[in-house]
């Protein structure tokens, strides 16, 4: 295809613009153009200190800091010619061509923007991780380059200390690199010749066989060949072979493993893409609700009640209204601080000690009734509302601040609430009747019978969610056993006695995951299985693997549930089901034994070596990451055999084994100085077997060792030592005198 000039984005001059086009842009359009502007597939952006446009020839010339961008191609140079008719670009002087991650630098370039084919003279190109240069570089296709008479290196220095020279180099971006007639030069000195060299450039591709060649004074010339069997985050295993001119040859197997996994269940609340603040808040509130359900805050209870109402008179209502009017008058006329008045007079216990602060509110959130919300959002900053009658009292509002952000209108509000209270006599009368009813219940009379005589509401409440109850009674309801009842509870409208008939069990994590989670694991009850740290998001990993925190509950032990975790894609609640940590090394080798000389060496025998190291944290019921309490197993075993020839020694075989169990814990501040003290106990077993051919083998057994350590502790707070220390301090006080001030006794405080 050829370009239609009218489908091309304007060419804007940075310093001055010479634009000969029938569709010249306006000044506003020019100011909106820049090198990072979003382009459509058929649009081109270009700029320069000078821009010449030949409409007849369909040619653009850019001079001075010239730049062109089309699709994934970016080109900068001192001067650029762009022929729209032939789809050709020619550039000269400080040329830099970028196609995706591949960059080419030269003094001259010819390039076809349609086919992505071109030619570079005396250029240098970079395609991670290789730098290559040559007399001529041809762009054969968008993803393939051909270099003639070039050299290649992975060193980023201007004058690299090593490089490969080749007659021809083919580079296929993200696929492979092939070079013919290759000479390795180090410091300019030829070191190695290869007729052909190939390197896989796929990012996830690893070498199947690793070969190392070299020479040193001890091994002489050497060659190491490694054949990887397994390469992953948890295990690296490989077979290897080595040959040396002075130490013979050998082969073996080596494996290193490191498993540090957690088994999690996850409840995931998805955050919509490009979510607004309100959408994010709704998602967070939903996640918090799920966490509250896990904690039992939404459990449902079948209750019965005895209710004795406080009698409210018109005089009580008038008294509350007059009190509210006086508070408002004091806030306006005396200009008394509103938050101070809220702390002094407000009956809203949830905000009283915060100066009545309700925070920033958004219209329609539902935190205020529609009638009150209409009044509050009509106020200006610093303005105080009239006294507003609500169901159980009177309220006064003040708008502290109005914030406009993210397209939302937010209002910061303070509130003073004055409740309508009955007279003292009527309250005492209701309390006395409630005590009488409670006494009859304690005497064994049926609850329904007592309720019929005392209660002013129907006794059967049906099923009620804990979240629907007054916060002042939730704790008592939770503690009730089936068939039990509470003591008389005084609330704003009267005195209650509740009886628990039945309660629904708190939902399990698995049940809530199936009900609320939006993750793929919801059907499995949120079970993620065992995951390594690299398989989790950064925010989840930080909580799941936390080992220290400022306070208990911030690190997870088995069975614990996290707080709500905010991540980029949404909100997570995780439950730690299990941990597994073990690491170690397995090594097997057989090889020649040579003399220790540097120049003349000779073979003296053969060796076989086997080594096994293992470390594991063993889960126990008393594990605690906050107290850093855990049991650690360390096991080692090594088997060595030496078979000597020619009378150079006696063959030998030895098996060494060692195992230790270490238990550690942090003690409380009571037994520590400045930081919590640590208690450590370790049991060690060690045994060596001498295996002699044709003779009776024997073993060397070291006695089991038990090691105890207590660091950072205060011994004088232990029960026995505390008594000793108290006696020493009493003796010190007795012998103190002004005549002999230096006469004293040591105590455990200063020893």
XYZ file of C-alpha atoms in Angstrom:
751
model
C 0.000 0.000 0.000
C 1.102 3.612 -0.401
C 0.263 6.395 2.002
C -2.511 8.877 1.369
C -1.214 12.281 2.527
C -4.618 13.187 3.869
C -4.537 10.203 6.254
C -1.198 11.317 7.674
C -0.970 13.175 10.984
C 0.422 16.697 10.718
C 4.164 17.267 10.679
C 4.830 19.916 13.299
C 7.991 21.986 13.475
C 9.505 22.461 16.902
C 11.270 25.748 16.266
C 9.695 26.981 13.031
C 7.129 25.390 10.706
C 7.131 25.504 6.950
C 4.045 23.550 6.037
C 2.779 23.620 2.469
C -0.421 21.670 2.841
C -4.044 22.458 1.978
C -5.054 21.079 5.358
C -2.706 23.048 7.630
C -3.443 22.575 11.340
C -4.631 25.248 13.718
C -2.427 26.595 16.517
C -4.368 24.595 19.136
C -3.825 21.395 17.144
C -0.079 22.079 16.878
C 0.236 22.667 20.616
C -1.431 19.282 21.266
C 1.120 17.395 19.143
C 4.152 15.715 20.717
C 6.290 12.622 20.197
C 4.262 10.534 22.653
C 0.894 11.216 21.003
C -1.338 8.187 20.350
C -1.430 7.283 16.637
C -3.765 5.182 14.540
C -2.330 2.450 12.298
C -2.385 4.667 9.179
C -0.982 7.803 10.840
C 2.573 9.147 10.914
C 4.034 11.720 13.282
C 7.136 13.751 12.468
C 8.865 16.910 13.639
C 12.130 18.802 13.269
C 13.713 22.213 13.511
C 12.723 22.677 9.863
C 9.965 20.859 7.981
C 9.608 20.994 4.180
C 6.516 19.551 2.499
C 6.353 18.944 -1.276
C 2.755 18.058 -1.986
C 3.328 17.375 -5.679
C 6.143 14.887 -5.088
C 4.574 13.637 -1.835
C 7.884 14.178 -0.086
C 8.664 15.492 3.396
C 12.126 16.659 4.461
C 12.934 17.112 8.153
C 16.119 18.928 9.180
C 17.677 19.372 12.618
C 16.671 17.047 15.453
C 14.454 15.198 12.981
C 12.051 12.538 14.230
C 9.459 10.219 12.666
C 7.169 7.644 14.287
C 4.947 5.130 12.509
C 3.373 2.089 14.218
C 6.246 0.423 16.169
C 8.992 2.237 14.230
C 10.778 5.301 15.650
C 13.548 7.072 13.739
C 15.668 10.070 14.716
C 18.527 11.666 12.749
C 20.051 14.969 11.722
C 18.124 14.836 8.423
C 15.285 12.614 7.204
C 13.658 12.274 3.757
C 10.243 10.576 3.698
C 8.884 9.568 0.261
C 5.181 8.750 0.750
C 4.802 7.538 -2.821
C 7.508 4.852 -2.459
C 7.098 4.320 1.312
C 10.846 4.946 1.706
C 12.744 6.751 4.438
C 16.315 7.917 4.063
C 18.216 9.265 7.060
C 21.698 10.720 7.506
C 23.734 11.794 10.528
C 23.381 10.331 14.061
C 20.753 7.865 12.898
C 18.861 5.918 15.589
C 16.236 3.414 14.403
C 14.112 1.644 17.026
C 11.729 -1.223 16.265
C 10.257 -2.531 19.524
C 13.307 -3.402 21.690
C 15.778 -3.551 18.784
C 17.874 -0.425 18.173
C 20.202 0.438 15.299
C 22.766 3.277 15.242
C 24.531 4.469 12.084
C 25.468 7.456 9.960
C 23.260 6.527 7.010
C 20.102 4.437 6.566
C 17.557 3.523 3.901
C 14.348 1.948 5.173
C 10.990 0.792 3.753
C 8.286 1.530 6.344
C 5.809 -0.835 4.672
C 7.925 -4.008 4.564
C 10.215 -2.979 7.480
C 13.206 -3.788 5.224
C 16.272 -1.568 4.993
C 20.034 -1.114 4.766
C 22.477 0.440 7.248
C 26.043 1.493 6.457
C 28.707 1.227 9.201
C 26.112 0.673 11.863
C 25.723 -0.751 15.342
C 22.574 -2.560 16.473
C 21.292 -3.729 19.848
C 18.854 -6.570 20.448
C 18.905 -7.613 24.118
C 21.319 -8.867 25.277
C 23.552 -8.563 22.170
C 25.333 -5.630 20.531
C 26.341 -6.245 16.921
C 28.012 -4.060 14.297
C 29.243 -4.391 10.716
C 30.117 -2.780 7.422
C 26.560 -3.357 6.244
C 23.448 -4.222 8.221
C 20.391 -5.308 6.257
C 16.899 -5.350 7.737
C 15.626 -8.450 5.946
C 12.255 -8.239 7.690
C 10.702 -6.613 10.730
C 12.182 -9.274 13.048
C 15.332 -10.302 11.135
C 18.657 -8.593 10.410
C 21.722 -9.649 8.399
C 25.181 -8.303 9.279
C 28.138 -8.601 6.901
C 31.700 -8.401 8.186
C 30.533 -7.774 11.703
C 31.258 -8.457 15.308
C 29.017 -9.252 18.262
C 29.326 -8.895 22.039
C 27.160 -8.801 25.148
C 29.427 -6.167 26.752
C 27.807 -2.719 26.873
C 31.102 -0.776 27.032
C 32.063 1.507 24.179
C 35.289 -0.491 23.796
C 34.360 -4.028 24.936
C 37.062 -6.296 26.349
C 35.760 -9.332 24.431
C 33.828 -9.906 21.224
C 33.096 -12.407 18.460
C 34.100 -11.558 14.893
C 32.119 -13.257 12.137
C 31.883 -13.140 8.372
C 28.100 -13.116 8.560
C 25.611 -12.747 11.402
C 21.871 -13.429 11.238
C 19.759 -12.052 14.084
C 16.127 -13.117 14.466
C 14.662 -11.008 17.264
C 13.324 -13.098 20.171
C 14.182 -16.293 18.242
C 17.842 -17.025 17.490
C 21.264 -15.682 16.539
C 23.457 -17.487 13.982
C 27.055 -16.526 13.167
C 29.433 -18.087 10.601
C 33.233 -18.356 10.793
C 33.431 -17.036 14.329
C 36.616 -15.952 16.125
C 36.507 -15.174 19.852
C 38.802 -12.291 20.779
C 39.669 -11.248 24.315
C 41.577 -8.006 24.577
C 42.027 -8.181 20.799
C 43.815 -11.571 21.004
C 42.238 -14.478 19.051
C 41.326 -17.252 21.520
C 38.932 -19.629 19.743
C 37.593 -20.418 16.281
C 34.166 -21.890 15.562
C 32.882 -22.587 12.057
C 29.365 -21.740 13.214
C 27.745 -20.460 16.409
C 24.049 -20.491 17.316
C 22.363 -18.909 20.333
C 18.687 -19.203 21.287
C 17.212 -15.751 22.025
C 13.855 -16.876 23.377
C 13.464 -15.268 26.789
C 12.192 -18.392 28.579
C 14.527 -20.749 26.751
C 17.542 -22.105 28.595
C 20.568 -23.943 27.297
C 20.125 -27.720 27.202
C 23.828 -28.375 27.692
C 26.317 -26.001 29.322
C 29.976 -26.327 28.320
C 32.803 -24.504 30.090
C 36.316 -24.431 28.672
C 39.410 -22.972 30.270
C 42.822 -23.384 31.825
C 44.368 -22.723 35.222
C 47.597 -23.643 37.004
C 46.050 -26.401 39.140
C 43.728 -28.224 36.724
C 45.562 -27.418 33.524
C 43.263 -27.362 30.519
C 39.765 -28.256 31.580
C 36.318 -28.895 30.163
C 33.143 -28.982 32.263
C 29.901 -30.262 30.746
C 26.630 -29.735 32.647
C 23.359 -31.342 31.595
C 20.456 -29.784 33.541
C 17.698 -32.234 34.479
C 15.401 -29.842 36.322
C 15.502 -26.073 36.707
C 12.725 -24.432 38.677
C 12.171 -22.129 41.624
C 12.094 -25.131 43.972
C 14.734 -27.493 42.580
C 17.864 -27.411 40.434
C 19.224 -30.806 39.386
C 21.938 -31.668 36.866
C 24.345 -34.341 35.679
C 27.910 -33.178 35.120
C 31.141 -34.402 33.603
C 34.573 -32.843 33.935
C 37.902 -33.450 32.294
C 41.223 -31.864 33.289
C 44.655 -32.444 31.831
C 46.304 -32.613 35.291
C 43.584 -34.048 37.580
C 41.891 -36.661 35.436
C 38.175 -36.939 34.871
C 35.027 -37.405 36.894
C 31.258 -37.364 36.704
C 28.384 -36.973 39.085
C 24.979 -35.650 40.008
C 23.975 -32.580 42.025
C 20.574 -31.360 43.193
C 19.679 -28.340 45.313
C 16.142 -27.920 46.559
C 14.489 -25.083 48.437
C 10.761 -25.294 49.163
C 9.137 -22.444 51.081
C 5.429 -22.732 50.317
C 2.198 -21.735 51.975
C -1.177 -23.330 51.453
C -3.817 -20.622 51.299
C -7.510 -20.160 50.855
C -8.480 -16.883 49.231
C -11.656 -14.831 49.053
C -11.211 -12.360 46.209
C -13.429 -9.322 45.600
C -12.659 -8.005 42.136
C -12.049 -4.313 41.537
C -13.604 -3.049 38.278
C -11.165 -1.805 35.658
C -10.565 1.945 35.978
C -12.803 1.888 39.056
C -14.042 5.188 40.442
C -13.599 6.026 44.091
C -17.184 5.005 44.853
C -16.762 1.653 43.070
C -13.528 0.997 44.951
C -15.205 1.879 48.243
C -18.103 -0.491 47.506
C -15.711 -3.334 46.723
C -13.747 -2.655 49.906
C -16.939 -2.514 52.002
C -18.019 -5.846 50.536
C -14.669 -7.396 51.459
C -14.958 -6.009 54.992
C -18.470 -7.448 55.254
C -17.142 -10.889 54.299
C -14.448 -10.584 56.973
C -17.088 -9.582 59.540
C -19.112 -12.646 58.557
C -16.061 -14.812 59.193
C -15.734 -13.282 62.644
C -19.383 -14.022 63.399
C -20.614 -10.427 63.228
C -23.428 -11.507 60.870
C -24.448 -14.632 62.777
C -28.211 -15.038 63.177
C -29.889 -15.670 66.530
C -33.435 -16.774 67.341
C -34.312 -14.621 70.368
C -37.141 -13.968 72.751
C -37.368 -10.814 74.859
C -38.964 -9.110 77.786
C -39.197 -5.365 77.126
C -40.201 -2.726 79.656
C -40.428 0.690 78.000
C -39.398 4.009 79.488
C -42.421 6.274 79.371
C -41.564 9.417 77.361
C -43.683 12.532 77.968
C -44.002 15.765 76.024
C -41.976 17.419 78.774
C -39.068 15.020 78.071
C -39.195 15.890 74.364
C -39.281 19.615 75.122
C -36.320 19.320 77.521
C -34.211 17.600 74.848
C -35.149 20.217 72.255
C -34.289 23.093 74.596
C -30.919 21.502 75.341
C -30.161 21.195 71.627
C -31.173 24.832 71.040
C -28.837 25.982 73.840
C -25.930 24.024 72.357
C -26.546 25.513 68.897
C -26.804 29.007 70.343
C -23.504 28.554 72.168
C -21.840 27.364 68.971
C -23.110 30.374 66.959
C -23.221 33.340 69.326
C -20.293 32.458 71.581
C -18.411 30.857 68.698
C -17.476 27.924 70.905
C -15.545 25.210 69.093
C -18.096 22.772 67.641
C -15.923 19.690 68.212
C -15.469 20.713 71.851
C -19.241 21.016 72.279
C -19.706 17.579 70.678
C -17.249 16.036 73.108
C -19.046 17.723 76.002
C -22.737 17.282 75.117
C -23.257 14.739 72.306
C -25.042 11.481 73.177
C -23.647 9.722 70.081
C -20.969 7.546 71.710
C -19.476 6.473 68.368
C -18.381 10.045 67.509
C -18.468 11.881 70.855
C -14.762 11.461 71.589
C -13.811 12.402 68.023
C -15.516 15.767 68.306
C -18.589 14.488 66.461
C -16.543 13.892 63.299
C -18.389 11.816 60.671
C -15.591 12.193 58.115
C -16.154 13.004 54.440
C -19.604 12.015 53.182
C -20.797 11.531 49.610
C -24.379 12.177 48.653
C -26.318 8.957 48.270
C -24.021 6.829 50.438
C -26.879 6.157 52.829
C -25.051 7.203 55.984
C -27.681 9.882 56.609
C -31.424 9.743 56.142
C -32.632 11.440 52.913
C -34.234 14.312 54.850
C -31.097 15.018 56.898
C -28.810 14.533 53.883
C -30.710 17.192 51.923
C -30.192 19.725 54.725
C -26.505 18.882 55.286
C -25.519 19.099 51.607
C -27.150 22.526 51.329
C -24.804 23.989 53.988
C -21.689 26.006 53.185
C -18.285 25.418 54.839
C -18.416 26.646 58.462
C -22.231 26.833 58.475
C -24.255 25.181 61.272
C -27.677 23.655 60.648
C -30.873 24.291 62.597
C -31.881 21.773 65.249
C -33.243 18.732 63.359
C -35.782 16.360 64.919
C -34.999 12.678 64.376
C -36.694 9.538 65.658
C -35.038 9.349 69.084
C -33.783 12.879 69.600
C -32.440 16.061 68.034
C -29.323 16.640 65.910
C -27.134 19.610 64.924
C -24.727 19.465 61.958
C -21.746 21.560 60.920
C -19.977 21.394 57.545
C -16.208 21.681 58.051
C -15.017 21.369 54.467
C -16.172 20.693 50.916
C -13.913 18.718 48.602
C -14.247 18.336 44.846
C -12.116 15.494 43.472
C -12.446 12.634 40.999
C -15.691 14.278 39.892
C -17.238 13.778 43.335
C -18.688 16.278 45.792
C -17.526 15.340 49.316
C -18.519 17.092 52.526
C -16.775 16.775 55.870
C -19.387 16.848 58.625
C -19.549 17.012 62.431
C -22.657 16.118 64.421
C -24.039 16.685 67.920
C -26.890 14.391 68.956
C -29.168 15.045 71.924
C -31.295 12.042 72.836
C -34.763 12.261 74.338
C -34.417 10.832 77.815
C -37.153 9.950 80.314
C -37.191 11.308 83.842
C -35.134 9.588 86.521
C -38.237 8.319 88.332
C -39.672 6.559 85.261
C -36.302 4.988 84.476
C -35.993 3.596 88.022
C -39.542 2.268 87.859
C -38.813 0.360 84.615
C -35.562 -1.016 86.023
C -37.340 -2.250 89.141
C -39.930 -4.132 87.051
C -37.149 -5.664 84.944
C -35.362 -6.910 88.088
C -38.600 -8.435 89.297
C -39.053 -10.260 85.970
C -35.450 -11.487 86.049
C -35.924 -12.803 89.593
C -38.912 -14.865 88.485
C -36.859 -16.336 85.639
C -34.130 -17.302 88.103
C -36.787 -18.989 90.243
C -37.620 -21.263 87.306
C -40.782 -19.742 85.905
C -41.268 -20.181 82.119
C -39.938 -17.301 80.010
C -43.153 -17.021 77.973
C -45.264 -16.728 81.132
C -43.048 -13.991 82.611
C -43.012 -12.170 79.250
C -46.825 -12.158 79.067
C -47.031 -10.379 82.409
C -44.162 -7.912 82.032
C -43.254 -7.339 78.357
C -44.743 -4.454 76.386
C -43.742 -6.033 73.038
C -44.377 -9.452 71.542
C -41.755 -11.745 73.102
C -40.726 -13.719 69.975
C -38.231 -11.656 67.925
C -37.639 -14.420 65.364
C -34.236 -14.647 63.700
C -32.083 -11.522 64.126
C -28.618 -10.895 62.686
C -25.949 -9.804 65.135
C -25.156 -6.878 62.834
C -28.780 -5.699 63.194
C -28.559 -5.469 66.981
C -27.554 -2.509 69.110
C -23.780 -2.571 69.577
C -24.286 -2.485 73.355
C -25.930 -5.912 73.469
C -23.923 -7.871 70.868
C -21.270 -9.089 73.284
C -23.850 -10.395 75.762
C -25.892 -12.130 73.059
C -22.774 -13.837 71.714
C -21.956 -15.264 75.137
C -25.416 -16.754 75.666
C -25.797 -20.498 75.603
C -28.878 -22.130 74.157
C -31.795 -21.653 76.574
C -29.974 -18.984 78.614
C -31.001 -15.380 79.195
C -29.250 -12.106 79.925
C -29.365 -9.828 82.934
C -31.561 -6.719 82.493
C -29.970 -4.476 79.834
C -30.700 -0.748 79.816
C -31.004 0.808 76.364
C -32.300 4.189 75.210
C -35.952 3.185 74.950
C -36.225 0.807 77.913
C -34.948 -2.294 79.692
C -34.545 -5.663 77.930
C -34.046 -9.282 78.929
C -33.100 -11.589 76.029
C -33.327 -15.384 75.819
C -31.457 -17.441 73.218
C -33.601 -20.101 71.558
C -31.175 -21.127 68.801
C -28.281 -19.767 66.750
C -26.954 -20.486 63.304
C -23.304 -21.603 63.159
C -20.723 -19.088 61.937
C -20.066 -19.786 58.238
C -16.716 -21.347 57.413
C -14.116 -19.741 55.182
C -14.871 -22.325 52.504
C -18.610 -21.548 52.524
C -18.052 -17.799 52.243
C -15.494 -18.297 49.464
C -18.052 -20.232 47.415
C -20.671 -17.558 48.100
C -18.728 -14.311 47.683
C -15.343 -14.914 46.028
C -14.925 -13.839 42.408
C -11.703 -15.804 41.920
C -11.250 -18.984 39.897
C -10.796 -20.975 43.107
C -14.255 -20.106 44.488
C -15.700 -23.504 43.550
C -12.950 -25.186 45.596
C -13.742 -23.102 48.642
C -11.002 -20.618 47.742
C -8.288 -23.293 47.966
C -5.162 -22.071 46.153
C -3.143 -25.142 47.073
C 0.528 -24.776 47.925
C 2.031 -21.619 46.446
C 5.513 -20.194 46.415
C 6.094 -16.514 47.065
C 6.656 -15.787 43.361
C 3.188 -17.199 42.572
C 1.405 -14.638 44.769
C 0.860 -10.923 44.314
C 3.214 -8.691 46.256
C 0.508 -7.562 48.690
C -0.691 -11.098 49.471
C 2.877 -12.410 49.726
C 3.776 -9.708 52.246
C 1.021 -10.915 54.606
C 1.321 -14.664 53.971
C 5.083 -14.695 54.585
C 5.250 -12.060 57.339
C 7.529 -13.102 60.211
C 7.576 -9.937 62.306
C 5.042 -7.233 63.112
C 4.456 -4.431 65.579
C 1.666 -6.306 67.334
C 0.156 -9.814 67.527
C -2.342 -10.735 64.824
C -0.315 -9.095 62.052
C 1.486 -12.378 61.285
C -0.413 -15.533 60.394
C -0.156 -18.928 62.041
C -1.878 -22.007 60.681
C -5.647 -21.509 60.712
C -5.445 -17.702 60.988
C -7.369 -15.336 58.715
C -5.833 -12.104 57.451
C -7.245 -8.612 57.408
C -8.591 -7.219 54.114
C -5.631 -6.921 51.723
C -5.769 -4.246 49.013
C -4.109 -5.325 45.758
C -4.051 -3.851 42.272
C -6.796 -6.099 40.962
C -9.055 -6.097 44.009
C -9.320 -7.104 47.651
C -8.171 -10.377 49.199
C -8.883 -12.174 52.456
C -6.601 -15.152 52.960
C -6.595 -18.057 55.378
C -3.326 -19.830 56.098
C -3.955 -23.581 55.990
C -0.404 -24.917 56.158
C 3.263 -24.116 55.683
C 6.070 -26.258 54.400
C 9.718 -25.317 54.429
C 12.614 -27.602 53.668
C 15.834 -27.150 51.782
C 18.946 -29.139 51.126
C 21.538 -30.558 48.772
C 22.253 -33.975 47.295
C 25.702 -34.502 45.773
C 27.131 -37.645 44.160
C 30.567 -37.714 42.516
C 33.125 -40.219 41.327
C 36.450 -39.227 39.855
C 40.166 -39.821 39.594
C 42.639 -39.083 42.378
C 45.885 -37.536 41.192
C 49.044 -36.442 42.953
C 49.272 -32.867 44.171
C 52.047 -31.678 41.868
C 51.569 -28.704 39.595
C 53.477 -29.898 36.519
C 54.057 -33.653 36.643
C 51.041 -35.474 38.045
C 50.083 -39.141 38.101
C 46.964 -41.089 38.980
C 46.882 -42.608 42.480
C 43.334 -43.954 42.743
C 39.636 -43.355 42.517
C 37.185 -41.577 44.801
C 33.447 -41.817 45.456
C 31.623 -39.139 47.446
C 28.013 -38.810 48.502
C 26.672 -35.889 50.572
C 23.185 -35.119 51.804
C 22.158 -31.991 53.747
C 18.580 -31.320 54.799
C 16.928 -28.556 56.824
C 13.225 -28.527 57.659
C 10.808 -26.599 59.846
C 8.494 -29.116 61.518
C 4.940 -27.950 62.180
C 3.736 -28.337 65.767
C 0.502 -27.305 67.533
C 2.343 -24.651 69.559
C 3.936 -22.839 66.596
C 3.729 -19.034 66.729
C 5.304 -16.682 64.214
C 4.737 -13.699 66.518
C 6.758 -15.433 69.231
C 9.106 -16.879 66.566
C 8.402 -20.259 68.096
C 9.194 -23.300 65.997
C 10.983 -26.636 65.728
C 13.820 -26.988 63.204
C 15.373 -30.251 62.012
C 18.895 -30.295 60.575
C 20.255 -33.572 59.163
C 23.567 -34.310 57.432
C 25.048 -37.482 56.010
C 28.215 -38.067 53.996
C 29.736 -41.236 52.590
C 33.285 -41.196 51.266
C 35.345 -43.959 49.727
C 38.980 -43.881 48.562
C 40.395 -46.712 46.437
C 44.155 -46.292 45.967
C 46.463 -48.112 43.529
C 50.152 -48.861 43.317
C 50.755 -48.884 47.047
C 49.960 -45.200 47.467
C 47.864 -45.824 50.561
C 45.205 -47.883 52.264
C 41.654 -47.920 50.883
C 39.157 -46.291 53.235
C 35.417 -45.777 53.613
C 33.629 -43.548 56.097
C 29.997 -42.724 56.807
C 29.271 -39.657 58.934
C 25.810 -38.764 60.207
C 24.532 -35.861 62.269
C 21.069 -34.688 63.259
C 19.848 -31.864 65.487
C 16.494 -30.577 66.695
C 16.328 -26.879 67.615
C 13.402 -25.210 69.357
C 13.278 -21.439 69.833
C 10.798 -18.953 71.237
C 10.641 -15.325 72.290
C 9.613 -14.616 75.860
C 7.420 -11.728 76.972
C 8.672 -8.290 77.999
C 8.410 -9.303 81.637
C 11.509 -11.473 81.240
C 13.395 -9.173 78.820
C 15.596 -6.099 79.040
C 15.023 -3.700 76.133
C 13.706 -6.262 73.632
C 12.013 -9.615 74.051
C 14.389 -12.336 75.202
C 15.008 -15.554 73.276
C 15.037 -19.086 74.639
C 16.805 -21.748 72.555
C 17.088 -25.500 73.127
C 19.031 -27.864 70.837
C 19.494 -31.642 70.900
C 22.353 -32.965 68.725
C 23.203 -36.557 67.759
C 26.474 -37.366 65.934
C 27.806 -40.738 64.777
C 30.657 -41.823 62.463
C 31.068 -45.303 60.926
C 34.474 -46.542 59.740
C 33.858 -49.142 57.000
C 36.951 -51.316 56.436
C 36.984 -53.974 53.703
C 37.637 -57.526 54.921
C 37.746 -56.382 58.536
C 35.208 -55.656 61.202
C 33.722 -52.187 60.891
C 33.347 -49.971 63.919
C 31.550 -46.782 64.865
C 32.534 -43.654 66.750
C 29.539 -42.383 68.758
C 29.576 -38.938 70.299
C 27.347 -38.505 73.314
C 24.036 -36.726 72.662
C 24.416 -33.021 73.363
C 21.660 -30.879 74.894
C 22.273 -27.147 74.620
C 20.158 -24.459 76.332
C 20.490 -20.722 75.779
C 18.611 -17.708 77.110
C 19.667 -14.356 75.668
C 18.443 -10.878 76.508
C 16.636 -12.055 79.628
C 16.172 -10.697 83.150
C 16.866 -13.557 85.546
C 15.712 -11.545 88.530
C 12.130 -11.744 87.251
C 12.042 -15.527 87.378
C 10.118 -16.815 90.440
C 13.065 -18.217 92.473
C 15.543 -15.507 91.500
C 12.976 -12.778 92.188
C 12.833 -13.823 95.835
C 16.650 -13.857 96.043
C 16.871 -10.441 94.391
C 14.261 -8.930 96.723
C 16.248 -10.204 99.734
C 19.498 -8.737 98.359
C 17.872 -5.341 97.727
C 16.474 -5.310 101.258
C 19.967 -6.032 102.636
C 21.424 -3.207 100.512
C 18.898 -0.729 101.914
C 19.787 -1.734 105.483
C 23.545 -1.211 105.160
C 23.305 2.098 103.257
C 24.544 5.097 105.218
C 25.853 8.584 104.564
C 29.090 7.755 106.387
C 29.924 4.775 104.126
C 28.195 5.499 100.781
C 30.354 3.051 98.821
C 29.477 0.150 101.088
C 26.921 -2.006 99.269
C 26.057 -5.517 98.106
C 25.617 -6.768 94.533
C 22.073 -7.601 93.448
C 20.724 -9.331 90.371
C 19.725 -5.896 89.049
C 23.353 -4.801 88.661
C 25.143 -8.136 88.255
